[in-house]
mmCIF file with all atom_site columns, C-alpha atoms in Angstrom:
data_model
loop_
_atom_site.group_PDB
_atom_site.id
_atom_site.type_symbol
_atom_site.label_atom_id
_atom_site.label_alt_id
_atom_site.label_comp_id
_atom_site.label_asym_id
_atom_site.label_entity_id
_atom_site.label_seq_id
_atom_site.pdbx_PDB_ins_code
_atom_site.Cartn_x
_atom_site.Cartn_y
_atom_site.Cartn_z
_atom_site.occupancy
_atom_site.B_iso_or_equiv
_atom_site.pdbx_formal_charge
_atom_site.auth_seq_id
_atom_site.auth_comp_id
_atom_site.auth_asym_id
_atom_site.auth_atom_id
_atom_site.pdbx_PDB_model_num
ATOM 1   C CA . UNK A 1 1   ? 53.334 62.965 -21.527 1.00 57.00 ? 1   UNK A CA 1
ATOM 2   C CA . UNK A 1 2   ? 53.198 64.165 -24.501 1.00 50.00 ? 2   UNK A CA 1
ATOM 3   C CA . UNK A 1 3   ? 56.731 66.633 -24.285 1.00 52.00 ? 3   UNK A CA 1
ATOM 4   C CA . UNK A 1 4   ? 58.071 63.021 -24.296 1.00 51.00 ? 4   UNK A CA 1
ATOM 5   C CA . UNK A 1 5   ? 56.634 61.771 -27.935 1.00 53.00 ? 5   UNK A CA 1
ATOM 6   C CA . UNK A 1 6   ? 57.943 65.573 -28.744 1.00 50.00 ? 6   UNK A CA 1
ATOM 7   C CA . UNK A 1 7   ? 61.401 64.896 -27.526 1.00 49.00 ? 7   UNK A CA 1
ATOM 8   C CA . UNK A 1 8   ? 61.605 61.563 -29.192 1.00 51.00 ? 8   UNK A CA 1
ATOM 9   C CA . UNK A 1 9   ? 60.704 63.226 -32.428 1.00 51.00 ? 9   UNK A CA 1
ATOM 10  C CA . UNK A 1 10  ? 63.119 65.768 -32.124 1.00 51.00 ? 10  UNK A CA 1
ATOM 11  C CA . UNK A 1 11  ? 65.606 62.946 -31.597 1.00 48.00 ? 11  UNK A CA 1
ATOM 12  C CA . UNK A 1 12  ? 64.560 61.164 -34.966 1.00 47.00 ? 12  UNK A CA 1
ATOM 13  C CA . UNK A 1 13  ? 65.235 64.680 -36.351 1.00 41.00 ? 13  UNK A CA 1
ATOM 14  C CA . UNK A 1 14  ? 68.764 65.018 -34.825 1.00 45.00 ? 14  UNK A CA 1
ATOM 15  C CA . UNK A 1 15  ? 71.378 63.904 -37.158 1.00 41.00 ? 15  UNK A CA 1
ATOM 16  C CA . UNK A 1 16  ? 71.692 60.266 -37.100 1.00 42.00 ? 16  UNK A CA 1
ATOM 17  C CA . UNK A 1 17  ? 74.889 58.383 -38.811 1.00 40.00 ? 17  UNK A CA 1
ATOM 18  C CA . UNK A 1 18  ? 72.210 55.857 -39.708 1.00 43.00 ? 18  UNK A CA 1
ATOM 19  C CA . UNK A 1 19  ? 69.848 58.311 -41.450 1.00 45.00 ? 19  UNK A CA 1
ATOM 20  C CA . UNK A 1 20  ? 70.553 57.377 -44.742 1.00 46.00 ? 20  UNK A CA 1
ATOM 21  C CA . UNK A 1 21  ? 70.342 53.238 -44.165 1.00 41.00 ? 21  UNK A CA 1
ATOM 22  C CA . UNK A 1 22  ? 66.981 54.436 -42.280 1.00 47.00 ? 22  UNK A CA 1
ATOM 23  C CA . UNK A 1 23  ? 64.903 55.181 -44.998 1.00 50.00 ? 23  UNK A CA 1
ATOM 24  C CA . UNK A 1 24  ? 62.060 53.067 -46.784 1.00 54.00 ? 24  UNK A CA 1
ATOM 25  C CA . UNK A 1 25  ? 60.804 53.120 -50.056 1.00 55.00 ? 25  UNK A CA 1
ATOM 26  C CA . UNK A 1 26  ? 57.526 55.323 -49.867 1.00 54.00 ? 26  UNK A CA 1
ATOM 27  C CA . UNK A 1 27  ? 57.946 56.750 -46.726 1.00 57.00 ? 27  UNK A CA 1
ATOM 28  C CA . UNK A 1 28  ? 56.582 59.625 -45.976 1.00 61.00 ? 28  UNK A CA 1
ATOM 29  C CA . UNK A 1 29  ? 58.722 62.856 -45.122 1.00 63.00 ? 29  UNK A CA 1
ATOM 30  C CA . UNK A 1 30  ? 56.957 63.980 -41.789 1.00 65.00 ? 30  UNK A CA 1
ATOM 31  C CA . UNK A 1 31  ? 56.927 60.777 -40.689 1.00 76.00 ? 31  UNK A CA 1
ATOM 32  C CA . UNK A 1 32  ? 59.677 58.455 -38.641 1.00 84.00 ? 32  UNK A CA 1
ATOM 33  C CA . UNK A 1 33  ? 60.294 55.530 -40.079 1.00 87.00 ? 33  UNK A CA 1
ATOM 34  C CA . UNK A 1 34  ? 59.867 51.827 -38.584 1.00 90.00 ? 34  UNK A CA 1
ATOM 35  C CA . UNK A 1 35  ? 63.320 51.122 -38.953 1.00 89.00 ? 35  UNK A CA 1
ATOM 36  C CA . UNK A 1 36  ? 64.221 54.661 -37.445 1.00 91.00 ? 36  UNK A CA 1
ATOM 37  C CA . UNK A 1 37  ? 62.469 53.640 -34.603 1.00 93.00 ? 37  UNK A CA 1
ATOM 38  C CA . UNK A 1 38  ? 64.865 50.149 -33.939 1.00 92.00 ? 38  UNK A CA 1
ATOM 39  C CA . UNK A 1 39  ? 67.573 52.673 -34.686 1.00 93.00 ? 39  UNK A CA 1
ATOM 40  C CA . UNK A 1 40  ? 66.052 54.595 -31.116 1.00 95.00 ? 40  UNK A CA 1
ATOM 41  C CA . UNK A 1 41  ? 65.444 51.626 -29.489 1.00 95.00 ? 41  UNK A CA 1
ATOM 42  C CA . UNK A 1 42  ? 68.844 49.992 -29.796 1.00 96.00 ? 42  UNK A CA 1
ATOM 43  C CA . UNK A 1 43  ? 70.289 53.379 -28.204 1.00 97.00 ? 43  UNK A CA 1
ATOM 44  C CA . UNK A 1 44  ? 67.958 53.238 -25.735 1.00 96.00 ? 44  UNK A CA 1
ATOM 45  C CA . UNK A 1 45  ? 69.101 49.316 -25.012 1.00 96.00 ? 45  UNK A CA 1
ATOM 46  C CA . UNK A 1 46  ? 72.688 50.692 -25.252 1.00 97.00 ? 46  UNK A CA 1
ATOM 47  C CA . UNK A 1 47  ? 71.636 53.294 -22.364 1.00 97.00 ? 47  UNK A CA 1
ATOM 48  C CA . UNK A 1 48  ? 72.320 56.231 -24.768 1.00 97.00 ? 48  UNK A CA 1
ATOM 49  C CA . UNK A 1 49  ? 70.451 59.172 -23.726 1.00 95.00 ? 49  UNK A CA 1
ATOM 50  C CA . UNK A 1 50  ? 68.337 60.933 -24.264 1.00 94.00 ? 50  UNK A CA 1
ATOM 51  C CA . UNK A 1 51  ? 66.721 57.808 -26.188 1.00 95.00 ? 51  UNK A CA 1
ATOM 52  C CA . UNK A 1 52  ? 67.368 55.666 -22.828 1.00 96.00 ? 52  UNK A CA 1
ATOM 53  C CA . UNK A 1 53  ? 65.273 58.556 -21.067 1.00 95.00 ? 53  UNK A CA 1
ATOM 54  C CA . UNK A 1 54  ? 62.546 58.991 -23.654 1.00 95.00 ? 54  UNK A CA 1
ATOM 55  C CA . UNK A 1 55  ? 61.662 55.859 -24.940 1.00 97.00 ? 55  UNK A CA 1
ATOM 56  C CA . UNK A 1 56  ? 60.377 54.621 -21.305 1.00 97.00 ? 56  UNK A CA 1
ATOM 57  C CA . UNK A 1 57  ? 58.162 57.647 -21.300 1.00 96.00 ? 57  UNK A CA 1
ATOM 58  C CA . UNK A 1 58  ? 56.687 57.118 -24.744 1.00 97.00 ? 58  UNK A CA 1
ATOM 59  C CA . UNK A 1 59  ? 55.766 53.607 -23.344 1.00 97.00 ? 59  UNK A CA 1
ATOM 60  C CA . UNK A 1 60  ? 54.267 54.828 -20.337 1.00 97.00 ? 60  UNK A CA 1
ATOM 61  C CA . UNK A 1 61  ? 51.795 57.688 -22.274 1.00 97.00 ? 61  UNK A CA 1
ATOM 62  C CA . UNK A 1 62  ? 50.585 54.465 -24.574 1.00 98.00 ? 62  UNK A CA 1
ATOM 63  C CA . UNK A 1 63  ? 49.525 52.707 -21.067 1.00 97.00 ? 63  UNK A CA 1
ATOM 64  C CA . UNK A 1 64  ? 47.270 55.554 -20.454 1.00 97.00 ? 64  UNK A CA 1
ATOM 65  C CA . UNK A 1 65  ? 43.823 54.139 -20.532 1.00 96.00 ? 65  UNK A CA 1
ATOM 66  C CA . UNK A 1 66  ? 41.833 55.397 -23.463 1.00 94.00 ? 66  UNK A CA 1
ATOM 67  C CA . UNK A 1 67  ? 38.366 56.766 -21.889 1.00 96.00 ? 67  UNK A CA 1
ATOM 68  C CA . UNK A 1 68  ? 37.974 59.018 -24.780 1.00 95.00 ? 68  UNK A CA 1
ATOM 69  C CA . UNK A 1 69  ? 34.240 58.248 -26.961 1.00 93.00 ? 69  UNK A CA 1
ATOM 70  C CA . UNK A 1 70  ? 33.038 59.050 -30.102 1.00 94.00 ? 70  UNK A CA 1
ATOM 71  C CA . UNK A 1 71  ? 30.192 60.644 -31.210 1.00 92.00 ? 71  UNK A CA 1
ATOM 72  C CA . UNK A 1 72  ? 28.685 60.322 -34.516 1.00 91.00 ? 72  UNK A CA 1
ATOM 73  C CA . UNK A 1 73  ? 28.299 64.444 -34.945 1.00 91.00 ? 73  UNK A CA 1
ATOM 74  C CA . UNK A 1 74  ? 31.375 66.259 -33.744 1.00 90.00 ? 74  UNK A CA 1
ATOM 75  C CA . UNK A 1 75  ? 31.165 69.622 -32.660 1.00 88.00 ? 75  UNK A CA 1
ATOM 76  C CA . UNK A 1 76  ? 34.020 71.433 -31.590 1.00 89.00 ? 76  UNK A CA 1
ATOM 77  C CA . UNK A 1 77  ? 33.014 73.819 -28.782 1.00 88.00 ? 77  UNK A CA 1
ATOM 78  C CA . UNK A 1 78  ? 36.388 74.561 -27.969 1.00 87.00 ? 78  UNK A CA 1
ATOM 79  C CA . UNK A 1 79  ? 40.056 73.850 -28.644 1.00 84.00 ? 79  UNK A CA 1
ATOM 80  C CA . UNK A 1 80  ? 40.277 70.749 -26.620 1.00 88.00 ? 80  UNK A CA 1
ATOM 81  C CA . UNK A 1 81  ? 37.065 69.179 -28.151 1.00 90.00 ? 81  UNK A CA 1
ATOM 82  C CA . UNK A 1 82  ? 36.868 66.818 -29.244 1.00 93.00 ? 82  UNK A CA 1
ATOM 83  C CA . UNK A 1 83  ? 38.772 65.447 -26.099 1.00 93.00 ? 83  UNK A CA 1
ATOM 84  C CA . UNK A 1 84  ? 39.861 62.065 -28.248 1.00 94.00 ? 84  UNK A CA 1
ATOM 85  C CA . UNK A 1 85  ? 41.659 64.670 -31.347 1.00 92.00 ? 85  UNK A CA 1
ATOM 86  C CA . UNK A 1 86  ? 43.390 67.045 -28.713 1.00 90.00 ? 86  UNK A CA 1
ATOM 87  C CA . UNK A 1 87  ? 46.738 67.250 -27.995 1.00 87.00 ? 87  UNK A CA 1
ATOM 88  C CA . UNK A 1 88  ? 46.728 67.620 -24.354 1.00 89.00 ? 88  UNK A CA 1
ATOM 89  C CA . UNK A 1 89  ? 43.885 64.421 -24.491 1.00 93.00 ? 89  UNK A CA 1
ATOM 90  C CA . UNK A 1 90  ? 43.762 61.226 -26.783 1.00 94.00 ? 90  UNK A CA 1
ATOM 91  C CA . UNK A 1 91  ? 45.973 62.432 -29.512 1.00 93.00 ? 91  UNK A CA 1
ATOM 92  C CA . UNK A 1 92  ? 49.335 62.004 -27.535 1.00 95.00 ? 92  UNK A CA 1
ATOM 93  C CA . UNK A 1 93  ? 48.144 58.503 -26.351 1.00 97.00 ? 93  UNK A CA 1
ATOM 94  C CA . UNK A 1 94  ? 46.935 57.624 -30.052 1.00 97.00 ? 94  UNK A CA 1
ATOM 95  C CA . UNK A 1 95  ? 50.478 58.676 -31.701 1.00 96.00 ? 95  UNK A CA 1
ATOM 96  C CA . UNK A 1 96  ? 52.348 56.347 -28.328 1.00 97.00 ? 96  UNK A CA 1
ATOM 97  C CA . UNK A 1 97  ? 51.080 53.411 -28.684 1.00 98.00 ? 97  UNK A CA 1
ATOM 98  C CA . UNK A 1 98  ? 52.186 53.754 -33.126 1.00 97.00 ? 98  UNK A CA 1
ATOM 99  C CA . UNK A 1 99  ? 55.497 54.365 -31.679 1.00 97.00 ? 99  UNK A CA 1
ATOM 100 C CA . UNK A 1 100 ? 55.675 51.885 -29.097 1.00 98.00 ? 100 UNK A CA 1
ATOM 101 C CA . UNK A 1 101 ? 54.706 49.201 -31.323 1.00 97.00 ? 101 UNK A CA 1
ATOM 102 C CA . UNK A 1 102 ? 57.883 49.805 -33.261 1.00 96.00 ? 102 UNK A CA 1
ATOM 103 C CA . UNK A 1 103 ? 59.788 50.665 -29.929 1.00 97.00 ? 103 UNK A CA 1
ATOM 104 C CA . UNK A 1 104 ? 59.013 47.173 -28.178 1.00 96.00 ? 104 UNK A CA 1
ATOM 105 C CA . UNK A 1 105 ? 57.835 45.200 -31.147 1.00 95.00 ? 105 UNK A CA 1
ATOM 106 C CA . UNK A 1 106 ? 54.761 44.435 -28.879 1.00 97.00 ? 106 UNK A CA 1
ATOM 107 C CA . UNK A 1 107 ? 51.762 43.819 -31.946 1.00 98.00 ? 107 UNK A CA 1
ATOM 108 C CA . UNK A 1 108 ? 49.130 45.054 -29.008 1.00 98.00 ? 108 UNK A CA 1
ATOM 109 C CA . UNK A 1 109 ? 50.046 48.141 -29.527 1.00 98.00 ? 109 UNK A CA 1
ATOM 110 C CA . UNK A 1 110 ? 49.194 48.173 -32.648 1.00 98.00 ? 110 UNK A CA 1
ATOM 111 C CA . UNK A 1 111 ? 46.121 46.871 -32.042 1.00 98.00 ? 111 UNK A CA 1
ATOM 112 C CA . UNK A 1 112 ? 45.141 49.209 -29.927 1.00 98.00 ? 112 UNK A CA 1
ATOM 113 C CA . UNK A 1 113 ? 46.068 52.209 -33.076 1.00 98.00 ? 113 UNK A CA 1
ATOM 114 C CA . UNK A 1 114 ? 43.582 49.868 -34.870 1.00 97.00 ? 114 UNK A CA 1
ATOM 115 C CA . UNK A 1 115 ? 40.850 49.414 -32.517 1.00 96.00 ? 115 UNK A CA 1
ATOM 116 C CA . UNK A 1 116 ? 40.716 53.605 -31.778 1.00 97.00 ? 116 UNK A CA 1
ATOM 117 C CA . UNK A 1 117 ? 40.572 54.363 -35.728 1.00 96.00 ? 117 UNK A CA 1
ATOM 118 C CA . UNK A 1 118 ? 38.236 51.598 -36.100 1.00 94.00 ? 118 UNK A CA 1
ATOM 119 C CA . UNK A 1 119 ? 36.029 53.088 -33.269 1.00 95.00 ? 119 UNK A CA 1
ATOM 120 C CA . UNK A 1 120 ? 36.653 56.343 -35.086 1.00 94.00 ? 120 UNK A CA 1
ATOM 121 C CA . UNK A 1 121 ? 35.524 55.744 -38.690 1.00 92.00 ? 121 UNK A CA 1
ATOM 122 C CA . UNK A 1 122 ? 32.673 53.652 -37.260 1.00 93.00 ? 122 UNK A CA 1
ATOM 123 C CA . UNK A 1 123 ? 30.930 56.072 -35.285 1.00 93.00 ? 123 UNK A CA 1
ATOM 124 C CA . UNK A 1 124 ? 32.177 59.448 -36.352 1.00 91.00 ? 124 UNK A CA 1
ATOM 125 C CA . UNK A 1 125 ? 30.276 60.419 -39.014 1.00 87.00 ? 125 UNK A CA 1
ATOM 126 C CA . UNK A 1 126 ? 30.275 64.369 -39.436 1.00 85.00 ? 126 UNK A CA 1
ATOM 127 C CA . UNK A 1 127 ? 32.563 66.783 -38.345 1.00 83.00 ? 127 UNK A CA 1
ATOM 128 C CA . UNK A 1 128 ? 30.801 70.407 -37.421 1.00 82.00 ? 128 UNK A CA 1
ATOM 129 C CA . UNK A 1 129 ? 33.563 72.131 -40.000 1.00 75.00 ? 129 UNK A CA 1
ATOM 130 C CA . UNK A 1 130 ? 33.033 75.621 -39.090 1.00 82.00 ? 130 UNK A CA 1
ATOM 131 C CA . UNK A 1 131 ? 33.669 75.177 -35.469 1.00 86.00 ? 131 UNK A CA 1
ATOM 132 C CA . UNK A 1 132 ? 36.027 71.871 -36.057 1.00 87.00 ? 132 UNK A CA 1
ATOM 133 C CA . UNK A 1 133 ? 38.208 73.044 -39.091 1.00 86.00 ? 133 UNK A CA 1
ATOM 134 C CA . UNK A 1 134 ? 41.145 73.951 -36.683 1.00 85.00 ? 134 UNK A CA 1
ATOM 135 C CA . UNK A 1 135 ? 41.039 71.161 -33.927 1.00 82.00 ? 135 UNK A CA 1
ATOM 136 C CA . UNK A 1 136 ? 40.629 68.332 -37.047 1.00 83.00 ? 136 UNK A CA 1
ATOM 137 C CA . UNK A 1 137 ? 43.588 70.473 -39.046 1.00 84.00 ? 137 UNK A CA 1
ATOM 138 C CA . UNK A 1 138 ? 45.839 69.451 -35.945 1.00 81.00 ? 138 UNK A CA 1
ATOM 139 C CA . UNK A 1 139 ? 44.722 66.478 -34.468 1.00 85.00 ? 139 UNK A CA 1
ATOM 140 C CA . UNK A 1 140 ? 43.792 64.371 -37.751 1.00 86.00 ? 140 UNK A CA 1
ATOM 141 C CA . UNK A 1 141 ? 47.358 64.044 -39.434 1.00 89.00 ? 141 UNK A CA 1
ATOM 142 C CA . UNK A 1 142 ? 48.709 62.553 -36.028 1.00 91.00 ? 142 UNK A CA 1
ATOM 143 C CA . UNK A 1 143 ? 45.974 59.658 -36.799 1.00 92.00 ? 143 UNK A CA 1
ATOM 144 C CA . UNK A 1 144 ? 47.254 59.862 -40.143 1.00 92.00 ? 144 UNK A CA 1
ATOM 145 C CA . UNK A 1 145 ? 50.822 59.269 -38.825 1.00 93.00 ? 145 UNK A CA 1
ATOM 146 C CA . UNK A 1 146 ? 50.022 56.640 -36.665 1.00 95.00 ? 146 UNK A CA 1
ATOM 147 C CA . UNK A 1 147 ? 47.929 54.893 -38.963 1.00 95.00 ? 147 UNK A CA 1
ATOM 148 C CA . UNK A 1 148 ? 51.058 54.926 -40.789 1.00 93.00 ? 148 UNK A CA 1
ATOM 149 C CA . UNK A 1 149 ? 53.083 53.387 -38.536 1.00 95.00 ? 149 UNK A CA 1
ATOM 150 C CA . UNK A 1 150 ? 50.518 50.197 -38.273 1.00 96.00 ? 150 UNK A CA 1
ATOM 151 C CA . UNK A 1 151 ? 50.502 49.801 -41.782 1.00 93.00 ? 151 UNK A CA 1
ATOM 152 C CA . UNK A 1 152 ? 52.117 46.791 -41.705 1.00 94.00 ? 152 UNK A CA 1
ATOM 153 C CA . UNK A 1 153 ? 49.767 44.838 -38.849 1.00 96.00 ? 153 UNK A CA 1
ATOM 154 C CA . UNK A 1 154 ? 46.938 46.054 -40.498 1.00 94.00 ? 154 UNK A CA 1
ATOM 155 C CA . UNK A 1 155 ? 48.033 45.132 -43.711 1.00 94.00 ? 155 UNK A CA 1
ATOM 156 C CA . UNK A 1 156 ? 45.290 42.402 -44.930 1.00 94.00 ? 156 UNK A CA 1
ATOM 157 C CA . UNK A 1 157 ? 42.730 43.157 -41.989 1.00 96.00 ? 157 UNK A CA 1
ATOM 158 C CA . UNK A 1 158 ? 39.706 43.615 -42.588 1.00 96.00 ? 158 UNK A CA 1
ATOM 159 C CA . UNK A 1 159 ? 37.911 47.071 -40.296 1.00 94.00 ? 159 UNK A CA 1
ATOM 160 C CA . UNK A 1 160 ? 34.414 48.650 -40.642 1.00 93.00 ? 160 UNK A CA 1
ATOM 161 C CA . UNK A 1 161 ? 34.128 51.648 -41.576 1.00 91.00 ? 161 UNK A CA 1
ATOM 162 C CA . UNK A 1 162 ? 32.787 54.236 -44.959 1.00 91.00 ? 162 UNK A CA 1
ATOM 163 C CA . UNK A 1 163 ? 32.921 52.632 -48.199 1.00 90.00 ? 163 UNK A CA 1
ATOM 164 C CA . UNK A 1 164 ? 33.081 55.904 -49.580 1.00 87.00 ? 164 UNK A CA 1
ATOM 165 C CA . UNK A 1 165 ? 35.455 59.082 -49.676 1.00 86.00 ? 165 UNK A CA 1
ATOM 166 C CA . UNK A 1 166 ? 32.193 60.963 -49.115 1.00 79.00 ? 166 UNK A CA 1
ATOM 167 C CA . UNK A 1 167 ? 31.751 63.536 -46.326 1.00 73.00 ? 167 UNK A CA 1
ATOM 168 C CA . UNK A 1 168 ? 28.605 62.684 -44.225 1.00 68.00 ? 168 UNK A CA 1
ATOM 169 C CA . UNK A 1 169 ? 28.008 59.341 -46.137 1.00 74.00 ? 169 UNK A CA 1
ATOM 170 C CA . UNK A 1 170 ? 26.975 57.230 -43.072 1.00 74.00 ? 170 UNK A CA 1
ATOM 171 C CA . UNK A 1 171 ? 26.981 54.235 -45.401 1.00 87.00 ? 171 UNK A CA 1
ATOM 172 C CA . UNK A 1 172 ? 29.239 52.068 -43.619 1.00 90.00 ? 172 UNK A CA 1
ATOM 173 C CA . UNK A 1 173 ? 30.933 48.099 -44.124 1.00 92.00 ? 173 UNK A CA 1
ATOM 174 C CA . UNK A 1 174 ? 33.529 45.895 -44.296 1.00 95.00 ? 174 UNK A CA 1
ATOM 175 C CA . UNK A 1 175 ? 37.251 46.203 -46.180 1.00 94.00 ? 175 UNK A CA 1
ATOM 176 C CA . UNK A 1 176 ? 40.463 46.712 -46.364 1.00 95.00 ? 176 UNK A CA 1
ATOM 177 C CA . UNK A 1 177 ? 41.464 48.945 -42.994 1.00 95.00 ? 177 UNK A CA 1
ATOM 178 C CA . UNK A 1 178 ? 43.699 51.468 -44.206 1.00 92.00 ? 178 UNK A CA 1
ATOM 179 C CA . UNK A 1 179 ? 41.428 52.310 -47.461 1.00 92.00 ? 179 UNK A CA 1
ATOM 180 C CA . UNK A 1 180 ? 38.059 52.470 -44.890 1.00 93.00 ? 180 UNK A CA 1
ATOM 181 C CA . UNK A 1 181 ? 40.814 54.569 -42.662 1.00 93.00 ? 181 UNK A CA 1
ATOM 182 C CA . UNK A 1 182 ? 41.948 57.074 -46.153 1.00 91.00 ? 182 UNK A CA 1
ATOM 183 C CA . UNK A 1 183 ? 38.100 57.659 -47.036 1.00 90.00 ? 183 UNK A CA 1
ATOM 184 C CA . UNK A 1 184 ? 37.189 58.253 -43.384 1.00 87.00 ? 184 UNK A CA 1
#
């Protein structure tokens, strides 16, 4: 599961002829770009491997039903908690479903990104920091990432979530999703 979003990663990384035509204005430097991710999925139409091998299996780990909740406190009683921000447990399926939406084109994939931040910044309110500061320091910038991906179906949508950049401001409402998403 998620040694296959790893590998396809790695692949981005590997020297691409295209690199250079595959950048966008603003992009971010940890992140693959949309258009890096046609780049894959043409190779992987072409039968190329490894891209023929691991784009199947990203698609598969975004079918993985999410039975992951939220709580409004988060404590973090061990490394795998909480179970929807760990590697091993929501995290991989999170981060498959950005990809996929770029690797089929498929908008409910990015729906789904959208509907598990939503869920997120609606009901998780507080984060126990001195038992959550490493599982958040992990987990959180691959929600970052794949909120990134999405950017452009969210674009215009309006989520629920905090109206302000405030930690433990429950006050929650209605805008833009990727600002509700940055002061989450």
């Amino acid at each position: 599961g998620w040694a296959v979003v790893c590998l396809l990663a790695g692949l981005v990384l590997a020297p691409l002829a295209e690199a250079g035509a595959a950048t966008r204005p603003g992009a971010r430097g940890y992140l693959t770009t949309p258009l890096e991710l046609s780049l894959i999925r043409a190779k992987a139409d072409e039968g190329q491997e490894p891209y023929a091998r691991a784009v199947p299996g990203v698609i598969a780990l975004a079918a993985t039903p999410w039975i992951w909740g939220f709580s409004a406190h988060v404590l973090c009683l061990d490394a795998n908690s909480p179970a929807w921000n760990d590697n091993g447990a929501g995290t991989p399926v999170t981060t498959a479903n950005a990809l996929s939406y770029h690797l089929t084109g498929s908008v409910s994939y990015a729906e789904t990104v959208r509907l598990i931040l939503q869920a997120a910044m609606t009901n998780v309110q507080h984060f126990d920091l001195w038992e959550c500061e490493l599982p958040v320091a992990w987990g959180v910038p691959e929600l970052v990432a794949a909120a990134d991906l999405i950017e452009d179906y969210w674009e215009g949508m309006t989520c629920t979530g905090p109206l302000q950049p405030a930690p433990g401001d429950p006050t929650l409402g209605s805008g833009p999703c990727k600002r509700l998403f940055q002061n989450w």
